[in-house]
CSV table of C-alpha atoms in Angstrom, one decimal:
chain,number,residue,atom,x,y,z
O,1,UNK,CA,-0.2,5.5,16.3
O,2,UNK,CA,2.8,5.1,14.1
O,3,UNK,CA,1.2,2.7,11.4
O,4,UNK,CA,-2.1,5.4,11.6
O,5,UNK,CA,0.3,8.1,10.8
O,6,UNK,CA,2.4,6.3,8.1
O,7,UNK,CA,-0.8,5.3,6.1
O,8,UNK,CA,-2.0,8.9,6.0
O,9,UNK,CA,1.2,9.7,4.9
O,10,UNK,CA,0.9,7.0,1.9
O,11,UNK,CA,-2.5,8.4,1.2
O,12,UNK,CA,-1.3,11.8,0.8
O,13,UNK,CA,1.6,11.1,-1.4
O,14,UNK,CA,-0.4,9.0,-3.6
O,15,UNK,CA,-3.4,11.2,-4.1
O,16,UNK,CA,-5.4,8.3,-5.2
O,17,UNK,CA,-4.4,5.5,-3.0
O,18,UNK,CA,-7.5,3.6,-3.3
O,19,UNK,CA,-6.8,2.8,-6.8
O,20,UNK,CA,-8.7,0.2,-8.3
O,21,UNK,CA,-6.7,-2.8,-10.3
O,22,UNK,CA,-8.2,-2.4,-14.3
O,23,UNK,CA,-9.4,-5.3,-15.2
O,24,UNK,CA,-8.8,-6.4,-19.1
O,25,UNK,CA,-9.8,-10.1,-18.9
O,26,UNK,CA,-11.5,-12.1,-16.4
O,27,UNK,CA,-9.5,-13.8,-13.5
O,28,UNK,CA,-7.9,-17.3,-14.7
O,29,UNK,CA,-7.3,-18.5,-11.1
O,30,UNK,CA,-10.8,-19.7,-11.0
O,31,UNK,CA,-13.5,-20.9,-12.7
O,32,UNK,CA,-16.7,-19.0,-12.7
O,33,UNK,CA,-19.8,-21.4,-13.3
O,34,UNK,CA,-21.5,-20.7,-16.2
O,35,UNK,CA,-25.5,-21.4,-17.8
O,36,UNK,CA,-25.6,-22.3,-21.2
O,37,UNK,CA,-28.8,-23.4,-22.9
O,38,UNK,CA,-29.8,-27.2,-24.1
O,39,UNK,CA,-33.0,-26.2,-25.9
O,40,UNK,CA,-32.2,-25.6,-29.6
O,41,UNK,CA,-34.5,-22.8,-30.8
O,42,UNK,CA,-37.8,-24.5,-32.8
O,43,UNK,CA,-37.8,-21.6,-35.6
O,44,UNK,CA,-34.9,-20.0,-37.2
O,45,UNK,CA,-35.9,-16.5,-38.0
O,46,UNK,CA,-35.9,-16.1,-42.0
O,47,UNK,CA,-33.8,-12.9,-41.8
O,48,UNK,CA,-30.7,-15.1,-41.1
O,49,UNK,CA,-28.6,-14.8,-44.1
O,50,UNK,CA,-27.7,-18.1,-45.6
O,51,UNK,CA,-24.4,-17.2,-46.0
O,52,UNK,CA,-21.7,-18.0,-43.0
O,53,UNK,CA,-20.3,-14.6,-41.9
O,54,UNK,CA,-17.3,-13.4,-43.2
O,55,UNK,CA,-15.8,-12.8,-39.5
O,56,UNK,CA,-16.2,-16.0,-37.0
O,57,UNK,CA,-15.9,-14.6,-33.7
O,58,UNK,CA,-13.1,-14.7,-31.9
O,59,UNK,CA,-11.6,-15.8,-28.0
O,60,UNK,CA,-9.6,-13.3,-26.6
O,61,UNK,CA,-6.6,-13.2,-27.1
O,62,UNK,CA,-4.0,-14.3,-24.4
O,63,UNK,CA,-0.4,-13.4,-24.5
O,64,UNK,CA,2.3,-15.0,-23.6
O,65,UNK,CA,4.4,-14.4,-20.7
O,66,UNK,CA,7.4,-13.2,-22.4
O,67,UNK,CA,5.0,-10.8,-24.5
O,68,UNK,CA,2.8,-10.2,-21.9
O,69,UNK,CA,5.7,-8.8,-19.6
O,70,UNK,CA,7.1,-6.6,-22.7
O,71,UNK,CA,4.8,-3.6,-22.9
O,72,UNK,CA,2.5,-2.0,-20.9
O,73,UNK,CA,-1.4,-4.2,-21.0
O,74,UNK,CA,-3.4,-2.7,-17.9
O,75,UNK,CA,-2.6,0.3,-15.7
O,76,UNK,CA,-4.1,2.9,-13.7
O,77,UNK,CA,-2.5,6.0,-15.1
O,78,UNK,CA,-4.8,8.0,-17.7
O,79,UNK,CA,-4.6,11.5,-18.8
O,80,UNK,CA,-6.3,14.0,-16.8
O,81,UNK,CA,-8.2,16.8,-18.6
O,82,UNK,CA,-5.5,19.7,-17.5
O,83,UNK,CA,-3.2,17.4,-19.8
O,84,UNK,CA,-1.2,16.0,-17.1
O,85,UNK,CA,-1.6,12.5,-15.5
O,86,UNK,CA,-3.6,11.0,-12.6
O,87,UNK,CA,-4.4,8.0,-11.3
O,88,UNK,CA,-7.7,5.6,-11.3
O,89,UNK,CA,-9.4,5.6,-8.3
O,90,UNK,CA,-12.0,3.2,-6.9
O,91,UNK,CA,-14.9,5.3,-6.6
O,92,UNK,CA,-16.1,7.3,-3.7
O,93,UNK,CA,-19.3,5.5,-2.6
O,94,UNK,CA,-18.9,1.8,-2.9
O,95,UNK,CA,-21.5,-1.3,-2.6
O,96,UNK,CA,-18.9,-3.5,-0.6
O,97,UNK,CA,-16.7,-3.1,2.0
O,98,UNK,CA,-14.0,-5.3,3.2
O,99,UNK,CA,-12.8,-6.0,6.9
O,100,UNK,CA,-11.6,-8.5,9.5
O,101,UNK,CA,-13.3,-10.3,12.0
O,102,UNK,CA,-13.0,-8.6,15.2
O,103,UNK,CA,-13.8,-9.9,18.6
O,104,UNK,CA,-16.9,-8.1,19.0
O,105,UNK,CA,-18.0,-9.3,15.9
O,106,UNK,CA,-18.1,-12.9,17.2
O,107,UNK,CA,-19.9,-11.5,20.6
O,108,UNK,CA,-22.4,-9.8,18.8
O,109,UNK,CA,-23.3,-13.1,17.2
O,110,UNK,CA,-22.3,-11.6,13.5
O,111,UNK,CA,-19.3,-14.4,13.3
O,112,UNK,CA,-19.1,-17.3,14.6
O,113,UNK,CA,-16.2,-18.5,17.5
O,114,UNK,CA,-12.8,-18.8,16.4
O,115,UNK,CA,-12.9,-16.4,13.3
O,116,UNK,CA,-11.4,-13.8,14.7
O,117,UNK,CA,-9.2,-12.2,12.0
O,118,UNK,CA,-10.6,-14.2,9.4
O,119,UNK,CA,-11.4,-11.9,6.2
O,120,UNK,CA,-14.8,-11.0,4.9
O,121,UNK,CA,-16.5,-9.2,1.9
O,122,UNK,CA,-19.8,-7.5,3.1
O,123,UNK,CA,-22.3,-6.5,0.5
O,124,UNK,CA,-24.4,-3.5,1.6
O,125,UNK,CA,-27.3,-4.0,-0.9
O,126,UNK,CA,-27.8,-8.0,0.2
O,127,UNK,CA,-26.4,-6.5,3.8
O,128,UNK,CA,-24.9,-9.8,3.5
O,129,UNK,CA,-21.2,-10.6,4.9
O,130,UNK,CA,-19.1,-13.4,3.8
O,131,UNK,CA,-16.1,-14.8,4.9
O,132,UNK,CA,-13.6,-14.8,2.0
O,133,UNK,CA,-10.6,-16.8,3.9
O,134,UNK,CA,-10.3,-19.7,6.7
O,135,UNK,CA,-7.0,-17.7,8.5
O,136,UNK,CA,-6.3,-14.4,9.5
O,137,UNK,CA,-5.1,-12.0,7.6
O,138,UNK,CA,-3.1,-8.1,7.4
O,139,UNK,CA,-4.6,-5.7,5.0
O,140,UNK,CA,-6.9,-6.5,1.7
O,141,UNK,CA,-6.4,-5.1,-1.6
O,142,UNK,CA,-8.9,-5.2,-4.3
O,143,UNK,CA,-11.7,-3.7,-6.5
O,144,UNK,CA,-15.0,-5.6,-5.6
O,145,UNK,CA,-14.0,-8.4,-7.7
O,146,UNK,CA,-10.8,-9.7,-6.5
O,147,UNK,CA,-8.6,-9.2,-3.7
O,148,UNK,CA,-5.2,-10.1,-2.1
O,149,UNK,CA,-4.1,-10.4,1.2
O,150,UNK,CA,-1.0,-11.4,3.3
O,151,UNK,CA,-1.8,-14.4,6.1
O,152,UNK,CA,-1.2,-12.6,9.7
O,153,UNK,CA,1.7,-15.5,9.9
O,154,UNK,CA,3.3,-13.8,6.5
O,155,UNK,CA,3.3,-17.4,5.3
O,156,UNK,CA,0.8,-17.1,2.6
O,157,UNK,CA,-0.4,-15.0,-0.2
O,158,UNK,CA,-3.7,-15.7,-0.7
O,159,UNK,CA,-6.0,-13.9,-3.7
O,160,UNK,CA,-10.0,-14.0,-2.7
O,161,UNK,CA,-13.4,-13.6,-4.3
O,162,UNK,CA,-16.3,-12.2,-3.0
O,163,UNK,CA,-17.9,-15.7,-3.0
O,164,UNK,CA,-15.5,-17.1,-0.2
O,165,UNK,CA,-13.5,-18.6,-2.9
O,166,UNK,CA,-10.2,-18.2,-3.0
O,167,UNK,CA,-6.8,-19.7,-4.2
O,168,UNK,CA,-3.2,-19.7,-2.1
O,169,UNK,CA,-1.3,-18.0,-4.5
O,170,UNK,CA,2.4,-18.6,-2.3
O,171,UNK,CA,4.1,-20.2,0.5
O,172,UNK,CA,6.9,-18.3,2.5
O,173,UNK,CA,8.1,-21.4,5.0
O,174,UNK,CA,10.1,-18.4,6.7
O,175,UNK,CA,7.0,-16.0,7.0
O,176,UNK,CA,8.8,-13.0,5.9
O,177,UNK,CA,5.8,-12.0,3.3
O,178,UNK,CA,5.3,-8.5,2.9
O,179,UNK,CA,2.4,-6.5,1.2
O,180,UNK,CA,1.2,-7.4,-2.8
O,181,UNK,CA,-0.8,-5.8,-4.7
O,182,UNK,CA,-2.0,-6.9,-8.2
O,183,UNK,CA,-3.4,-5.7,-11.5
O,184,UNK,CA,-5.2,-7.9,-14.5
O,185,UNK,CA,-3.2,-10.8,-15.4
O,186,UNK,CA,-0.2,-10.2,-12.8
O,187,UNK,CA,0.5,-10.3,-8.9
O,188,UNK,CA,3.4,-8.8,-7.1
O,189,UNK,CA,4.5,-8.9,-3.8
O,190,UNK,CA,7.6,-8.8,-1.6
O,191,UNK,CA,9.4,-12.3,0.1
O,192,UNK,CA,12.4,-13.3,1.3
O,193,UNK,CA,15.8,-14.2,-0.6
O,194,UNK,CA,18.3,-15.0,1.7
O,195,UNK,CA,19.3,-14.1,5.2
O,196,UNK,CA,20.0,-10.5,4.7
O,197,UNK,CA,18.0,-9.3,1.7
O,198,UNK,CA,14.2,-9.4,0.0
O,199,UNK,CA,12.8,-9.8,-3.3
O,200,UNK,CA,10.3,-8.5,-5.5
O,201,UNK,CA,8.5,-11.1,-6.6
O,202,UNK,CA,5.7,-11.4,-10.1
O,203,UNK,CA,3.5,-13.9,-10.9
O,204,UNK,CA,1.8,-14.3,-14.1
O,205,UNK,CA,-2.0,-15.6,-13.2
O,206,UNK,CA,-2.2,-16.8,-16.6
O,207,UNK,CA,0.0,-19.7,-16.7
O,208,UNK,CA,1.2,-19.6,-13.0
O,209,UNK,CA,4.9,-18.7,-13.7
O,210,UNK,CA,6.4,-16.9,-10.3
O,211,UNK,CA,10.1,-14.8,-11.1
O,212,UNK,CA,11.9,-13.3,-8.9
O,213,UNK,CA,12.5,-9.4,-10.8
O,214,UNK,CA,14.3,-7.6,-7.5
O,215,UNK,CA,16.6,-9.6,-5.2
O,216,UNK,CA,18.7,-7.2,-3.7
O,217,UNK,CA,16.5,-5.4,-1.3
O,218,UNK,CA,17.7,-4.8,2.3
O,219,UNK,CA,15.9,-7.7,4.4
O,220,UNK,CA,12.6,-5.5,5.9
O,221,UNK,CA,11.7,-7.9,8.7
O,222,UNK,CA,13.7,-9.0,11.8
O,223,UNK,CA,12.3,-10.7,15.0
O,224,UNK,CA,8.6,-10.0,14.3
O,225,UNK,CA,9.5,-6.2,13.6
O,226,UNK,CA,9.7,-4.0,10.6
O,227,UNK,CA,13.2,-2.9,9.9
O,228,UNK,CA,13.0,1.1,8.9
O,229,UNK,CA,14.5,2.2,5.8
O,230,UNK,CA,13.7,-0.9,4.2
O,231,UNK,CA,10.6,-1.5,1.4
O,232,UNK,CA,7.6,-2.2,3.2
O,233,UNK,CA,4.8,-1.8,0.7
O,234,UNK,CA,4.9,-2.6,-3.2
O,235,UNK,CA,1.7,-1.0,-5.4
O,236,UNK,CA,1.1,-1.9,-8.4
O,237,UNK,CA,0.8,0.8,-11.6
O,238,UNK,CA,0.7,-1.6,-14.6
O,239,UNK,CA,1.6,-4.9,-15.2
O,240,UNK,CA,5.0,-3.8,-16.1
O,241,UNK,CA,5.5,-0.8,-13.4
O,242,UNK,CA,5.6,-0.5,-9.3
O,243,UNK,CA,6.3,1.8,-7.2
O,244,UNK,CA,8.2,0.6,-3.8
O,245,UNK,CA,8.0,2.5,-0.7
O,246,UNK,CA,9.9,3.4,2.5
O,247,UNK,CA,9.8,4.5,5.4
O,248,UNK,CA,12.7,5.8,6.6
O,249,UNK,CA,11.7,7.8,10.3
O,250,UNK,CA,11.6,4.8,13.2
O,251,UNK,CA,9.9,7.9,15.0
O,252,UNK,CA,9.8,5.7,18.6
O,253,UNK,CA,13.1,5.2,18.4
O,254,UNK,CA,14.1,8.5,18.2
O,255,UNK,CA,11.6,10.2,20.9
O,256,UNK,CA,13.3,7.3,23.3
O,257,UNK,CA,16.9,8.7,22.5
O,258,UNK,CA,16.1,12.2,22.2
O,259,UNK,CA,13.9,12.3,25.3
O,260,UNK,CA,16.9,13.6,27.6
O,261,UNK,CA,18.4,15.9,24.7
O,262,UNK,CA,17.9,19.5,24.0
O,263,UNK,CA,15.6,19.3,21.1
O,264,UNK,CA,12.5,21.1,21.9
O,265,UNK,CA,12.4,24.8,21.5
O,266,UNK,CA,10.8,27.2,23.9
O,267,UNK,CA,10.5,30.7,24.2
O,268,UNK,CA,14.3,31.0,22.1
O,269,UNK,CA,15.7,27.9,23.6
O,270,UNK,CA,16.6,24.5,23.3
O,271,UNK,CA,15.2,22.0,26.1
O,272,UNK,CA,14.9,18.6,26.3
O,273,UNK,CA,11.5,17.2,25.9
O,274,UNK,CA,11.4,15.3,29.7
O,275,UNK,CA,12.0,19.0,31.1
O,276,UNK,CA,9.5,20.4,28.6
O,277,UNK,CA,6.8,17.7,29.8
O,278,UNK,CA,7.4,18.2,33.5
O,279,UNK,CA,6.5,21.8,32.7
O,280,UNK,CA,3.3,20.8,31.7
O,281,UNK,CA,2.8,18.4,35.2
O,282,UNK,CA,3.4,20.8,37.4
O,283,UNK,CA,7.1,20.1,37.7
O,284,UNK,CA,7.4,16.4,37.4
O,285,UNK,CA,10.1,14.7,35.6
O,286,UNK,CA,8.6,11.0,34.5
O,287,UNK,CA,10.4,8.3,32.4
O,288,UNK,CA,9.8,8.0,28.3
O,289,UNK,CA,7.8,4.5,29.4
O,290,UNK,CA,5.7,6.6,31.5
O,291,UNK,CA,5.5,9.4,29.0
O,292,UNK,CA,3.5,6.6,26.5
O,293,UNK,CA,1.6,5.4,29.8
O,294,UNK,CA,0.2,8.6,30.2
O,295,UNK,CA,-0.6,8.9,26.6
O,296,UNK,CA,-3.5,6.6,26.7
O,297,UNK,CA,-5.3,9.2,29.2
O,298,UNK,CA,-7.7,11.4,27.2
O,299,UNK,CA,-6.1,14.5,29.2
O,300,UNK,CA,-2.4,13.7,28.4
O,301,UNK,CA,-1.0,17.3,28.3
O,302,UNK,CA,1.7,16.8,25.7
O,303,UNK,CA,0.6,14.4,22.6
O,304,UNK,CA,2.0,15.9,20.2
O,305,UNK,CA,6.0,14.9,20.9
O,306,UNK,CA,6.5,13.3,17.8
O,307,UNK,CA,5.3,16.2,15.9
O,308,UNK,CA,7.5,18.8,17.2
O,309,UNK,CA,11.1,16.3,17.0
O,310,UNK,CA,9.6,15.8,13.5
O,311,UNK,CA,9.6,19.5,12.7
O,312,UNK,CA,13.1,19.5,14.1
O,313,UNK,CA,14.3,16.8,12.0
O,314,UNK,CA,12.3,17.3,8.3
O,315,UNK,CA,10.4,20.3,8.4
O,316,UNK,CA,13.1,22.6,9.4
O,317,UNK,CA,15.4,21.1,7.6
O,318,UNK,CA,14.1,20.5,4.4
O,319,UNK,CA,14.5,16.8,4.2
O,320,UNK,CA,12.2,14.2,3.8
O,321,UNK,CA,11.4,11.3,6.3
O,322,UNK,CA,9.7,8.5,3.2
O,323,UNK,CA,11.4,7.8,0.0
O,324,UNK,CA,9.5,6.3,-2.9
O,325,UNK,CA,10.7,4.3,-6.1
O,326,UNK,CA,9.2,3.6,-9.4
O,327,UNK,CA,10.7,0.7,-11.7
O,328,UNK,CA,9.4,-0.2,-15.2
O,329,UNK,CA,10.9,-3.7,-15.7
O,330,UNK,CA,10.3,-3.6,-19.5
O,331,UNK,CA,12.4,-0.6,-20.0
O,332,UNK,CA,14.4,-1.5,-17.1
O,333,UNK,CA,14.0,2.2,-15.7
O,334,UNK,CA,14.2,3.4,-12.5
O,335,UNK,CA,13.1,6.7,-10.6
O,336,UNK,CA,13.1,7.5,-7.4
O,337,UNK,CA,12.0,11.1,-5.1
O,338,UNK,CA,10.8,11.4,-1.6
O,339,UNK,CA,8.6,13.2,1.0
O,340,UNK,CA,7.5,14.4,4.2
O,341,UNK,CA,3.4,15.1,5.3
O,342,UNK,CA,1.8,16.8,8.6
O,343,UNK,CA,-1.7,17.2,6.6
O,344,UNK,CA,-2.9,15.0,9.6
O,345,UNK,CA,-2.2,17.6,11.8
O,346,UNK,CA,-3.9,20.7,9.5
O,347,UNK,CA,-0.3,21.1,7.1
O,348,UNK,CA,1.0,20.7,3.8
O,349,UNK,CA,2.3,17.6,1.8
O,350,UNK,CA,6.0,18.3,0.5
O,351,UNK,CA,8.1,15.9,-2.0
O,352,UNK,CA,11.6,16.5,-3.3
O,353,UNK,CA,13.4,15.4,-6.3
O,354,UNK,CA,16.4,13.2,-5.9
O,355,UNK,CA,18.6,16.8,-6.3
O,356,UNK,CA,16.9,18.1,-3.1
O,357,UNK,CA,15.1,20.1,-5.7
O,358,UNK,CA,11.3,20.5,-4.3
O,359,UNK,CA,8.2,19.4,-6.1
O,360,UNK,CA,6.3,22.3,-7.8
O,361,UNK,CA,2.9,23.1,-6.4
O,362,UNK,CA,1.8,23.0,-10.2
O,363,UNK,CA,2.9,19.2,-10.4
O,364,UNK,CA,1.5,18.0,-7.1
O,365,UNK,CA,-1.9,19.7,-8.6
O,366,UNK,CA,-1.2,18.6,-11.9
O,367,UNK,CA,0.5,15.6,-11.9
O,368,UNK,CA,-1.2,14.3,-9.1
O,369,UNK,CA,0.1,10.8,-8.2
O,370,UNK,CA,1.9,10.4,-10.7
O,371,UNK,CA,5.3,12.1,-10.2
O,372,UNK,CA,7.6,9.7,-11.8
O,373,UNK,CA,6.2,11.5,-15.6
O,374,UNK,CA,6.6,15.3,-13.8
O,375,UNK,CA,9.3,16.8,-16.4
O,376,UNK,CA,12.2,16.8,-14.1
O,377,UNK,CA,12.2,13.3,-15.0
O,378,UNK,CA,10.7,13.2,-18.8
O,379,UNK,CA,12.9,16.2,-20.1
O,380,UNK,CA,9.0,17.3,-21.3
């Protein structure tokens, strides 16, 4: 329920989360076979000028990583036609889809035994699917052409092709990987530096050079768990700009804690959310394990706990439970705002600026995804 509600929360802020990597030159992590002809033509036509053109044709040209990593090559931002900024967007109807293996799949015969997990790239005019990786893996990223995933281990980053090739991109002994995301020439994701903190990591496809261009971010895995307030997804805006996001509202933890505090308000009053639930079950006072027991019944009275401590806590208040930050590392700028959503539940999407100012409705309409150019920041 809580990673549902946090990825309709990125999809909100965002506005475009489904944005598809540009691509400027074709992948250099592996080679495409190609068909070139061994018949020479038996006539040359006699409109061929006899002269050698003035302009040979040229290879594209491929920069180098220092120059590549200096300005902006490939992005996804583009000028909307209100004048402001939005995003690129994969489009709406697509002729692939991408999932994992479940375990109906292999009893339905569509997989075979022992790939449950395993990635694939389904193509809905062939209604073909292939499998793109030989482990499981977390969530894909990608455009139809290329796409990136984390192992379910964390140990590897792995980029695929609809083919079933792919190509192990990076090793993380100490599986502490977290999400990548990639565009043209470059790759970045999150690993770990030392004991107590992460890094943002870039890789130039290109020639293969990995940096490290982060290494101070507070460590966002411990035991198996996430760590909240802590990084846990990077996207990609151009080769040369992220944004980094957080969530900052372990909302669990806090329904556990507050469960026997005053916090729910009825008719005037505080009560606390135990009392509030045994009014609902005819006067029975149950546990906060039991409470999430008796959430899996289809006629659970009370699902919507988390909501109203939420209210308490953001809405009310004016604060906001997910931070975001941009960095351009060519300019070595950094921006940062954040936000709170209940448009799952039927609301409205709010985001603040780092004064606690809040985000117009013009630039959420305008602006779209792309707050980090609204003026507050620009001066424009």
């Amino acid at each position: 329920m809580k990673k549902l509600l946090a990825l309709l929360l990125l999809m909100a802020f965002l506005a475009g989360c489904a944005a598809a990597p540009a691509e400027t030159t074709a992948p250099s992590v592996t080679t495409a076979p190609t068909t070139v002809s061994t018949t020479a033509p038996t006539t040359v036509p006699t409109t061929v000028p006899t002269e050698p053109p003035k302009t040979a044709p040229t290879e594209p040209v491929v920069e180098d990583h220092d120059t590549y990593f200096s300005h902006v090559v490939a992005t996804l931002v583009y000028k909307n036609s209100s004048g402001y900024y939005s995003m690129k967007e994969l489009p709406v109807l697509t002729t692939w889809y991408t999932g994992n293996v479940r375990a109906e799949d292999i009893e339905s015969g569509r997989f075979e035994l022992g790939t449950e997990g395993f990635p694939y790239y389904y193509d809905k005019n062939k209604e073909e699917a292939t499998l793109m990786y030989t482990e499981p893996t977390l969530g894909v990223v990608g455009d139809g052409k290329r796409f990136l995933a984390v192992t379910q281990d964390r140990t590897k980053l792995v980029m695929m092709y609809p083919t079933g090739e792919y190509q192990v991109l990076w090793e993380s002994p100490d599986g502490r990987l977290q999400s990548g995301d990639f565009i043209d020439q470059c790759v970045y994701f999150l690993d770990a530096v030392d004991e107590d903190h992460d890094g943002l990591y870039r890789i130039y496809l290109v020639d293969g050079t990995v940096e490290r261009v982060l290494d101070d971010l507070p460590r966002s895995i411990r035991d198996g768990e996430y760590v909240y307030g802590t990084v846990q997804l990077v996207r990609v805006i151009s080769n040369v700009e992220v944004e980094l996001h957080i969530d900052d509202w372990d909302a669990q933890t806090d329904m556990r804690e507050s469960w026997t505090e005053p916090c729910i308000r009825v008719e005037r009053k505080y009560v606390t959310p135990q009392a509030y639930y045994a009014l609902l079950k005819d006067g029975e006072y149950v546990s906060f394990d039991q409470y999430l027991e008796d959430l899996r019944d289809p006629d659970c009275p009370w699902t919507r706990y988390d909501l109203a401590l939420h209210k308490l806590r953001f809405q009310e208040q004016g604060k906001c439970d997910n931070r975001v930050i941009y960095w351009n590392f060519s300019t070595n700028t950094k921006r940062e705002a954040g936000y709170y959503s209940t448009i799952a539940t039927g609301g409205e999407f709010i985001a603040f600026y780092p004064s606690g100012e809040r985000r117009s409705s013009e630039m959420l309409n305008s602006n779209s995804g792309t707050w980090w150019l609204d003026p507050y920041y620009t001066g424009k």
